[in-house]
Amino acid sequence: MKSAQIIEITRFGPSEVLKIREEPISALSDGEVLVEVKAVGLNFADIFERMGLYAAAPKAPFVPGFEVAGTVAEVGLGVKNLTVGQRVFAVTRFGGYKSYVKTDQALVKPLPDGFSYEEGAGFPTTYLTAYHGMINLGHIAVGEKVLIHAAAGGVGTAALQIAKIFQSEIFATCGSPAKIEFIKSIADLHAINYKSQDFEQEIRRLNSGKGVDLIMDSIGGRSFRKGYRLLNPMGRLIIFGLGDMMPSGRRRNWLKLAYRYLTLPRFNPFKMMPDNKTIAAFHLAYMFESVNRLGKAFAQLLEWANAGKLRPIIGRTFPFEQAAQAHDYLQSRKSIGKVILTLD
Ligand SMILES: NC(=O)c1ccc[n+]([C@@H]2O[C@H](COP(=O)([O-])OP(=O)(O)OC[C@H]3O[C@@H](n4cnc5c(N)ncnc54)[C@H](OP(=O)(O)O)[C@@H]3O)[C@@H](O)[C@H]2O)c1
């Protein structure tokens, strides 16, 4: 029987809890596909999972990972439109940090034209997140003013590319001069370093006192309050992350977390109605069962990717065995675009 290399979160804690081991690959069921993995996409959620701060995650030990790319190694009975040797990417609900991934055919798609394995592994999660937030919930219209936080990151760079398709006037925040330079190189935008500038004041200054129509916010804390204030009438604040809850040290600090939780804003419907402002929130991990409802999003994203309008930005790759170093790098806030693990 063939075996796979897998990387597990053995218990909650710092990156050393990630351990590699071998696991036998069981036989395929009908409709399943075995992918020989060449690249694994990392997500900020993987860090939350490892720290034990991700409610949707299984109990440790478990294998993290939401996305891989590679070649089809085997197909089960009833698999249509996928053949052995084909270059593909696949979506997983955990279980992506593996050298072979077994999954349902519906979650495996051919790589878009010209995509490398690294780009394929960096595609599904970030672009689906940006699409669902900006299009399904945010109803982005051509020419609107859009604010994107953590704009140099995985989801952030995907959101910048979608905003470009909609010819948005883009305001984008990130946390270092290097990231500011980088985001300016991918779109014509107003770049704001939130560490040295107050983004609310800066946007009003740049915008003759006015606000924005759509906000993609994965930061939380004070930024939700400021974002709500910044919305123009009919504006939409899309909440999809709580980066601010990430511990700055190697371990969880329950007091700090409790403080951050208790100081999250509570929005008042009596105020939201006359303000005509919308707040929407989502979490893809809880939508996995209804992933078919995201079929339209996937089809549109693939069309844009094949037309050259979207291309994942791969900031850095690490060999598969160095998942711990890759986690430390993503958690350091220095990463740009996607961080990817590669396999030979
Ligand atoms: N709801 C969903 O379905 C869903 C799906 C995917 C991702 N997400 C969320 O979207 C966000 C982006 O995900 P990603 O994987 O693309 O990560 P990423 O943006 O590549 O990396 C995270 C970035 O968040 C920013 N950040 C803000 N506060 C932070 C803190 N306290 N500690 C560390 N980083 C902090 C940092 O950038 P700056 O300092 O430059 O701002 C950092 O580089 C995450 O919050 C993630 O949980 C949600």
CSV table of C-alpha atoms and ligand atoms in Angstrom, one decimal:
chain,number,residue,atom,x,y,z
A,1,MET,CA,0.0,0.0,0.0
A,2,LYS,CA,1.3,3.5,-0.9
A,3,SER,CA,1.9,6.0,1.9
A,4,ALA,CA,1.7,9.8,2.2
A,5,GLN,CA,3.8,12.2,4.1
A,6,ILE,CA,1.5,14.3,6.4
A,7,ILE,CA,2.1,17.3,8.6
A,8,GLU,CA,-0.1,17.4,11.8
A,9,ILE,CA,-0.8,19.9,14.4
A,10,THR,CA,0.0,17.5,17.3
A,11,ARG,CA,-1.3,19.8,20.0
A,12,PHE,CA,-2.1,23.5,20.2
A,13,GLY,CA,0.9,25.8,20.6
A,14,PRO,CA,3.9,27.4,18.8
A,15,SER,CA,5.1,26.2,15.4
A,16,GLU,CA,7.1,23.3,16.9
A,17,VAL,CA,3.9,21.4,17.4
A,18,LEU,CA,3.8,20.7,13.7
A,19,LYS,CA,5.2,17.2,13.1
A,20,ILE,CA,5.7,15.2,10.0
A,21,ARG,CA,5.0,11.5,9.7
A,22,GLU,CA,3.9,8.8,7.2
A,23,GLU,CA,0.3,7.6,6.8
A,24,PRO,CA,-1.0,4.8,4.5
A,25,ILE,CA,-3.3,5.9,1.7
A,26,SER,CA,-6.6,4.0,1.8
A,27,ALA,CA,-8.4,2.9,-1.3
A,28,LEU,CA,-10.5,5.5,-3.3
A,29,SER,CA,-14.3,5.5,-2.9
A,30,ASP,CA,-16.5,6.0,-6.0
A,31,GLY,CA,-16.2,9.6,-7.2
A,32,GLU,CA,-13.0,10.3,-5.4
A,33,VAL,CA,-9.7,11.5,-6.8
A,34,LEU,CA,-6.1,11.0,-5.5
A,35,VAL,CA,-3.9,14.1,-6.1
A,36,GLU,CA,-0.2,13.8,-5.9
A,37,VAL,CA,0.5,17.2,-4.2
A,38,LYS,CA,3.2,19.5,-5.5
A,39,ALA,CA,2.2,22.6,-3.6
A,40,VAL,CA,0.2,23.4,-0.5
A,41,GLY,CA,-1.3,26.9,0.1
A,42,LEU,CA,-1.0,28.3,3.7
A,43,ASN,CA,-3.7,30.5,5.2
A,44,PHE,CA,-3.7,32.7,8.2
A,45,ALA,CA,-6.4,30.4,9.6
A,46,ASP,CA,-3.8,27.7,9.8
A,47,ILE,CA,-2.0,29.7,12.5
A,48,PHE,CA,-5.3,30.3,14.4
A,49,GLU,CA,-5.9,26.5,14.2
A,50,ARG,CA,-2.4,25.7,15.5
A,51,MET,CA,-2.9,28.2,18.4
A,52,GLY,CA,-6.2,26.5,19.3
A,53,LEU,CA,-8.2,29.6,18.4
A,54,TYR,CA,-10.2,28.3,15.5
A,55,ALA,CA,-13.6,27.0,16.5
A,56,ALA,CA,-14.2,25.2,13.2
A,57,ALA,CA,-11.1,23.1,13.6
A,58,PRO,CA,-11.1,19.4,14.8
A,59,LYS,CA,-9.4,18.5,18.1
A,60,ALA,CA,-5.6,18.0,17.8
A,61,PRO,CA,-4.0,16.0,16.4
A,62,PHE,CA,-5.2,16.9,12.9
A,63,VAL,CA,-3.8,17.8,9.5
A,64,PRO,CA,-4.5,21.5,8.6
A,65,GLY,CA,-4.7,22.9,5.1
A,66,PHE,CA,-7.4,24.1,2.8
A,67,GLU,CA,-5.8,23.9,-0.7
A,68,VAL,CA,-3.3,22.0,-2.8
A,69,ALA,CA,-2.2,21.7,-6.4
A,70,GLY,CA,-0.5,18.7,-8.1
A,71,THR,CA,-1.3,16.0,-10.6
A,72,VAL,CA,-4.1,13.4,-10.6
A,73,ALA,CA,-2.5,10.1,-9.4
A,74,GLU,CA,-5.6,7.9,-9.5
A,75,VAL,CA,-9.4,8.3,-10.1
A,76,GLY,CA,-12.2,6.3,-8.5
A,77,LEU,CA,-15.2,4.8,-10.3
A,78,GLY,CA,-17.5,7.4,-11.7
A,79,VAL,CA,-15.0,10.2,-11.9
A,80,LYS,CA,-15.7,12.3,-15.0
A,81,ASN,CA,-13.6,14.9,-16.7
A,82,LEU,CA,-10.4,14.3,-14.8
A,83,THR,CA,-7.6,12.0,-16.0
A,84,VAL,CA,-4.5,10.5,-14.5
A,85,GLY,CA,-1.5,12.9,-14.9
A,86,GLN,CA,-3.7,16.0,-15.3
A,87,ARG,CA,-2.5,19.2,-13.5
A,88,VAL,CA,-5.1,20.3,-11.0
A,89,PHE,CA,-5.8,22.2,-7.8
A,90,ALA,CA,-8.1,21.0,-5.0
A,91,VAL,CA,-10.0,22.4,-2.1
A,92,THR,CA,-9.9,20.6,1.2
A,93,ARG,CA,-11.6,21.2,4.6
A,94,PHE,CA,-8.5,20.6,6.6
A,95,GLY,CA,-6.2,17.7,5.6
A,96,GLY,CA,-4.2,19.7,2.9
A,97,TYR,CA,-0.7,19.3,4.4
A,98,LYS,CA,-0.2,16.0,2.7
A,99,SER,CA,1.9,14.6,-0.1
A,100,TYR,CA,-1.2,12.8,-1.4
A,101,VAL,CA,-4.7,14.2,-1.0
A,102,LYS,CA,-7.8,12.1,-1.5
A,103,THR,CA,-11.0,14.1,-2.2
A,104,ASP,CA,-14.3,14.3,-4.0
A,105,GLN,CA,-14.1,15.0,-7.7
A,106,ALA,CA,-16.3,18.1,-7.2
A,107,LEU,CA,-13.5,19.8,-5.3
A,108,VAL,CA,-10.8,19.2,-7.9
A,109,LYS,CA,-10.4,21.5,-10.9
A,110,PRO,CA,-7.9,21.8,-13.8
A,111,LEU,CA,-5.3,24.4,-13.2
A,112,PRO,CA,-6.0,27.6,-15.0
A,113,ASP,CA,-4.0,28.3,-18.2
A,114,GLY,CA,-0.3,28.9,-17.5
A,115,PHE,CA,-0.6,28.6,-13.7
A,116,SER,CA,2.3,27.0,-11.8
A,117,TYR,CA,1.5,24.5,-9.0
A,118,GLU,CA,2.4,27.2,-6.5
A,119,GLU,CA,-0.1,29.6,-8.1
A,120,GLY,CA,-2.8,26.8,-8.2
A,121,ALA,CA,-2.3,26.1,-4.5
A,122,GLY,CA,-2.6,29.8,-3.8
A,123,PHE,CA,-5.8,30.3,-5.8
A,124,PRO,CA,-9.0,28.8,-4.3
A,125,THR,CA,-9.2,30.1,-0.7
A,126,THR,CA,-8.1,33.7,-1.1
A,127,TYR,CA,-10.0,34.3,-4.3
A,128,LEU,CA,-13.2,32.6,-3.1
A,129,THR,CA,-13.0,34.7,0.1
A,130,ALA,CA,-12.5,37.9,-1.8
A,131,TYR,CA,-15.2,37.0,-4.4
A,132,HIS,CA,-17.8,36.0,-1.7
A,133,GLY,CA,-17.1,39.2,0.3
A,134,MET,CA,-16.9,41.7,-2.5
A,135,ILE,CA,-19.5,40.3,-5.0
A,136,ASN,CA,-22.0,38.0,-3.3
A,137,LEU,CA,-22.2,40.0,-0.1
A,138,GLY,CA,-20.7,43.4,-1.0
A,139,HIS,CA,-22.5,43.8,-4.4
A,140,ILE,CA,-19.5,45.8,-5.7
A,141,ALA,CA,-20.5,48.1,-8.6
A,142,VAL,CA,-18.2,49.5,-11.2
A,143,GLY,CA,-16.3,52.6,-10.1
A,144,GLU,CA,-17.2,52.4,-6.4
A,145,LYS,CA,-14.8,53.4,-3.7
A,146,VAL,CA,-13.4,50.3,-1.9
A,147,LEU,CA,-11.3,50.0,1.2
A,148,ILE,CA,-9.2,46.8,1.5
A,149,HIS,CA,-7.4,46.0,4.8
A,150,ALA,CA,-4.3,43.7,5.0
A,151,ALA,CA,-4.0,44.5,1.3
A,152,ALA,CA,-0.5,43.0,0.8
A,153,GLY,CA,-1.6,39.6,2.1
A,154,GLY,CA,-3.2,36.5,0.4
A,155,VAL,CA,-6.8,37.6,0.5
A,156,GLY,CA,-5.8,41.3,0.2
A,157,THR,CA,-3.9,40.9,-3.1
A,158,ALA,CA,-6.8,38.8,-4.5
A,159,ALA,CA,-9.3,41.6,-3.4
A,160,LEU,CA,-7.0,44.2,-5.1
A,161,GLN,CA,-7.2,42.3,-8.4
A,162,ILE,CA,-11.0,41.9,-8.2
A,163,ALA,CA,-11.3,45.6,-7.3
A,164,LYS,CA,-9.2,46.4,-10.5
A,165,ILE,CA,-11.7,44.4,-12.6
A,166,PHE,CA,-14.5,46.6,-11.2
A,167,GLN,CA,-12.4,49.8,-11.9
A,168,SER,CA,-12.8,50.7,-8.2
A,169,GLU,CA,-11.1,53.7,-6.6
A,170,ILE,CA,-9.0,51.6,-4.1
A,171,PHE,CA,-7.9,52.6,-0.6
A,172,ALA,CA,-5.6,49.9,0.9
A,173,THR,CA,-4.0,49.5,4.3
A,174,CYS,CA,-1.0,47.5,5.4
A,175,GLY,CA,1.6,47.6,8.0
A,176,SER,CA,5.1,48.3,6.6
A,177,PRO,CA,6.8,50.6,4.0
A,178,ALA,CA,7.9,47.5,2.0
A,179,LYS,CA,4.2,46.3,1.8
A,180,ILE,CA,3.2,49.9,0.8
A,181,GLU,CA,5.7,49.8,-2.1
A,182,PHE,CA,4.5,46.4,-3.1
A,183,ILE,CA,0.8,47.1,-3.3
A,184,LYS,CA,1.4,50.3,-5.3
A,185,SER,CA,3.1,48.0,-7.8
A,186,ILE,CA,0.0,45.9,-8.4
A,187,ALA,CA,-2.7,48.6,-8.6
A,188,ASP,CA,-3.3,52.3,-8.9
A,189,LEU,CA,-4.4,53.0,-5.4
A,190,HIS,CA,-4.2,55.1,-2.2
A,191,ALA,CA,-1.9,53.2,0.1
A,192,ILE,CA,-2.1,53.8,3.8
A,193,ASN,CA,0.4,52.4,6.4
A,194,TYR,CA,-2.0,52.0,9.4
A,195,LYS,CA,1.0,52.0,11.8
A,196,SER,CA,1.9,55.6,10.9
A,197,GLN,CA,-1.4,57.0,9.7
A,198,ASP,CA,-5.0,56.9,11.0
A,199,PHE,CA,-6.8,55.3,8.0
A,200,GLU,CA,-10.1,56.9,8.8
A,201,GLN,CA,-8.6,60.4,8.8
A,202,GLU,CA,-6.4,59.7,5.8
A,203,ILE,CA,-9.3,58.5,3.7
A,204,ARG,CA,-11.4,61.5,4.6
A,205,ARG,CA,-8.5,63.8,3.7
A,206,LEU,CA,-8.0,62.1,0.4
A,207,ASN,CA,-11.7,62.0,-0.3
A,208,SER,CA,-12.9,65.6,0.4
A,209,GLY,CA,-14.3,64.4,3.7
A,210,LYS,CA,-16.3,61.6,2.2
A,211,GLY,CA,-16.1,57.8,3.0
A,212,VAL,CA,-16.2,54.6,1.0
A,213,ASP,CA,-18.8,52.3,-0.4
A,214,LEU,CA,-17.4,48.9,0.4
A,215,ILE,CA,-14.9,47.7,3.0
A,216,MET,CA,-13.2,44.3,3.2
A,217,ASP,CA,-12.1,44.0,6.9
A,218,SER,CA,-10.3,41.0,8.4
A,219,ILE,CA,-8.6,42.9,11.2
A,220,GLY,CA,-11.3,43.7,13.8
A,221,GLY,CA,-11.0,45.7,17.0
A,222,ARG,CA,-11.1,49.4,16.4
A,223,SER,CA,-11.1,49.0,12.6
A,224,PHE,CA,-14.7,47.7,12.6
A,225,ARG,CA,-15.8,50.9,14.4
A,226,LYS,CA,-13.8,53.2,12.2
A,227,GLY,CA,-15.0,51.3,9.1
A,228,TYR,CA,-18.6,51.6,10.0
A,229,ARG,CA,-18.2,55.4,10.5
A,230,LEU,CA,-16.4,55.6,7.1
A,231,LEU,CA,-19.2,54.0,5.1
A,232,ASN,CA,-21.1,56.2,2.7
A,233,PRO,CA,-24.9,55.8,2.9
A,234,MET,CA,-25.7,52.4,1.2
A,235,GLY,CA,-22.2,51.3,2.1
A,236,ARG,CA,-21.3,47.7,3.0
A,237,LEU,CA,-18.8,46.6,5.7
A,238,ILE,CA,-17.8,43.0,5.1
A,239,ILE,CA,-16.3,41.3,8.1
A,240,PHE,CA,-14.4,38.1,7.5
A,241,GLY,CA,-11.6,37.9,10.0
A,242,LEU,CA,-10.2,39.0,13.3
A,243,GLY,CA,-6.5,39.4,12.7
A,244,ASP,CA,-6.4,41.6,15.8
A,245,MET,CA,-7.1,38.6,18.0
A,246,MET,CA,-3.8,36.9,16.9
A,247,PRO,CA,-1.5,36.7,19.9
A,248,SER,CA,1.7,38.6,19.3
A,249,GLY,CA,3.7,36.1,21.3
A,250,ARG,CA,4.2,32.3,20.8
A,251,ARG,CA,1.4,31.4,23.2
A,252,ARG,CA,-2.2,32.5,23.9
A,253,ASN,CA,-2.7,35.2,26.5
A,254,TRP,CA,-6.3,34.6,27.7
A,255,LEU,CA,-6.5,38.0,29.4
A,256,LYS,CA,-5.6,39.9,26.3
A,257,LEU,CA,-7.9,37.7,24.2
A,258,ALA,CA,-10.8,38.3,26.6
A,259,TYR,CA,-10.2,42.0,26.5
A,260,ARG,CA,-10.1,42.1,22.7
A,261,TYR,CA,-13.3,40.0,22.6
A,262,LEU,CA,-15.2,42.2,25.1
A,263,THR,CA,-14.2,45.4,23.3
A,264,LEU,CA,-15.4,44.2,19.9
A,265,PRO,CA,-18.1,46.7,18.7
A,266,ARG,CA,-21.7,45.8,19.2
A,267,PHE,CA,-23.7,47.4,16.3
A,268,ASN,CA,-27.1,48.9,17.0
A,269,PRO,CA,-29.9,48.2,14.5
A,270,PHE,CA,-31.7,51.4,15.6
A,271,LYS,CA,-28.7,53.3,14.3
A,272,MET,CA,-28.0,51.1,11.3
A,273,MET,CA,-31.5,51.7,9.8
A,274,PRO,CA,-31.4,55.5,9.5
A,275,ASP,CA,-27.7,55.3,8.6
A,276,ASN,CA,-28.6,53.0,5.7
A,277,LYS,CA,-25.4,51.0,6.2
A,278,THR,CA,-25.0,47.3,5.8
A,279,ILE,CA,-22.7,45.0,7.9
A,280,ALA,CA,-22.3,41.4,6.6
A,281,ALA,CA,-20.0,38.7,7.9
A,282,PHE,CA,-19.0,35.2,6.7
A,283,HIS,CA,-16.7,32.3,7.3
A,284,LEU,CA,-16.0,29.9,4.4
A,285,ALA,CA,-15.1,27.0,6.7
A,286,TYR,CA,-18.7,26.9,7.8
A,287,MET,CA,-20.0,27.0,4.2
A,288,PHE,CA,-18.1,23.9,3.1
A,289,GLU,CA,-21.2,21.7,2.9
A,290,SER,CA,-22.8,24.3,0.6
A,291,VAL,CA,-19.7,24.6,-1.5
A,292,ASN,CA,-21.8,23.9,-4.5
A,293,ARG,CA,-23.5,27.2,-4.0
A,294,LEU,CA,-20.1,28.8,-4.6
A,295,GLY,CA,-20.0,27.1,-8.1
A,296,LYS,CA,-20.9,30.3,-9.8
A,297,ALA,CA,-18.1,32.1,-8.0
A,298,PHE,CA,-15.6,29.4,-8.9
A,299,ALA,CA,-16.7,29.5,-12.6
A,300,GLN,CA,-16.3,33.3,-12.7
A,301,LEU,CA,-12.9,33.2,-11.0
A,302,LEU,CA,-11.6,30.5,-13.4
A,303,GLU,CA,-12.8,32.5,-16.3
A,304,TRP,CA,-11.0,35.6,-15.1
A,305,ALA,CA,-7.9,33.6,-14.3
A,306,ASN,CA,-7.9,32.0,-17.7
A,307,ALA,CA,-8.3,35.5,-19.3
A,308,GLY,CA,-5.2,36.6,-17.4
A,309,LYS,CA,-7.2,39.0,-15.1
A,310,LEU,CA,-6.3,37.2,-11.9
A,311,ARG,CA,-3.0,35.7,-10.9
A,312,PRO,CA,-2.1,34.6,-7.4
A,313,ILE,CA,0.9,36.5,-6.0
A,314,ILE,CA,3.3,34.0,-4.4
A,315,GLY,CA,5.4,35.9,-1.9
A,316,ARG,CA,7.5,33.0,-0.6
A,317,THR,CA,7.8,29.2,-0.8
A,318,PHE,CA,9.2,26.8,1.8
A,319,PRO,CA,10.0,23.1,1.4
A,320,PHE,CA,7.1,20.9,2.8
A,321,GLU,CA,9.3,19.8,5.7
A,322,GLN,CA,9.7,23.4,6.8
A,323,ALA,CA,6.1,24.0,7.6
A,324,ALA,CA,7.0,25.3,11.0
A,325,GLN,CA,9.3,28.0,9.5
A,326,ALA,CA,6.5,28.9,7.0
A,327,HIS,CA,4.0,29.3,9.9
A,328,ASP,CA,6.5,31.6,11.8
A,329,TYR,CA,6.9,33.7,8.6
A,330,LEU,CA,3.2,34.1,8.0
A,331,GLN,CA,2.6,34.9,11.7
A,332,SER,CA,5.4,37.5,11.6
A,333,ARG,CA,3.2,39.9,9.6
A,334,LYS,CA,6.1,40.2,7.1
A,335,SER,CA,4.6,38.0,4.4
A,336,ILE,CA,3.4,39.4,1.1
A,337,GLY,CA,0.9,37.5,-1.1
A,338,LYS,CA,0.7,33.8,-0.5
A,339,VAL,CA,3.0,31.5,1.4
A,340,ILE,CA,3.3,28.1,-0.2
A,341,LEU,CA,4.9,24.7,0.8
A,342,THR,CA,6.4,22.8,-2.1
A,343,LEU,CA,7.0,19.1,-2.7
A,344,ASP,CA,9.3,17.5,-5.2
B,1,LIG,N1,-13.9,34.3,6.8
B,1,LIG,C1,-13.3,33.6,5.9
B,1,LIG,O1,-13.9,32.7,5.3
B,1,LIG,C2,-11.9,33.8,5.6
B,1,LIG,C3,-11.2,33.1,4.6
B,1,LIG,C4,-9.9,33.4,4.4
B,1,LIG,C5,-9.2,34.3,5.2
B,1,LIG,N2,-9.8,34.9,6.2
B,1,LIG,C6,-9.2,35.9,7.0
B,1,LIG,O2,-8.6,36.9,6.2
B,1,LIG,C7,-7.4,37.4,6.7
B,1,LIG,C8,-6.3,37.3,5.7
B,1,LIG,O3,-6.0,35.9,5.5
B,1,LIG,P1,-4.7,35.5,4.7
B,1,LIG,O4,-4.6,34.0,4.8
B,1,LIG,O5,-4.8,36.1,3.3
B,1,LIG,O6,-3.5,36.2,5.5
B,1,LIG,P2,-2.5,37.4,5.1
B,1,LIG,O7,-3.4,38.6,4.9
B,1,LIG,O8,-1.6,36.9,4.0
B,1,LIG,O9,-1.7,37.6,6.4
B,1,LIG,C9,-2.2,38.1,7.6
B,1,LIG,C10,-2.0,39.7,7.6
B,1,LIG,O10,-2.9,40.2,8.6
B,1,LIG,C11,-2.4,41.4,9.0
B,1,LIG,N3,-2.6,41.5,10.5
B,1,LIG,C12,-3.4,42.4,11.1
B,1,LIG,N4,-3.3,42.2,12.4
B,1,LIG,C13,-2.5,41.2,12.7
B,1,LIG,C14,-2.0,40.6,13.9
B,1,LIG,N5,-2.4,40.9,15.1
B,1,LIG,N6,-1.1,39.5,13.8
B,1,LIG,C15,-0.7,39.1,12.6
B,1,LIG,N7,-1.2,39.7,11.4
B,1,LIG,C16,-2.0,40.7,11.5
B,1,LIG,C17,-0.9,41.5,8.7
B,1,LIG,O11,-0.8,42.4,7.6
B,1,LIG,P3,-0.6,44.0,7.8
B,1,LIG,O12,0.1,44.2,9.1
B,1,LIG,O13,0.1,44.5,6.6
B,1,LIG,O14,-2.0,44.5,7.9
B,1,LIG,C18,-0.6,40.1,8.2
B,1,LIG,O15,0.4,40.0,7.2
B,1,LIG,C19,-7.1,36.6,8.0
B,1,LIG,O16,-7.6,37.4,9.1
B,1,LIG,C20,-8.0,35.4,7.8
B,1,LIG,O17,-8.3,34.8,9.0
B,1,LIG,C21,-11.2,34.7,6.4
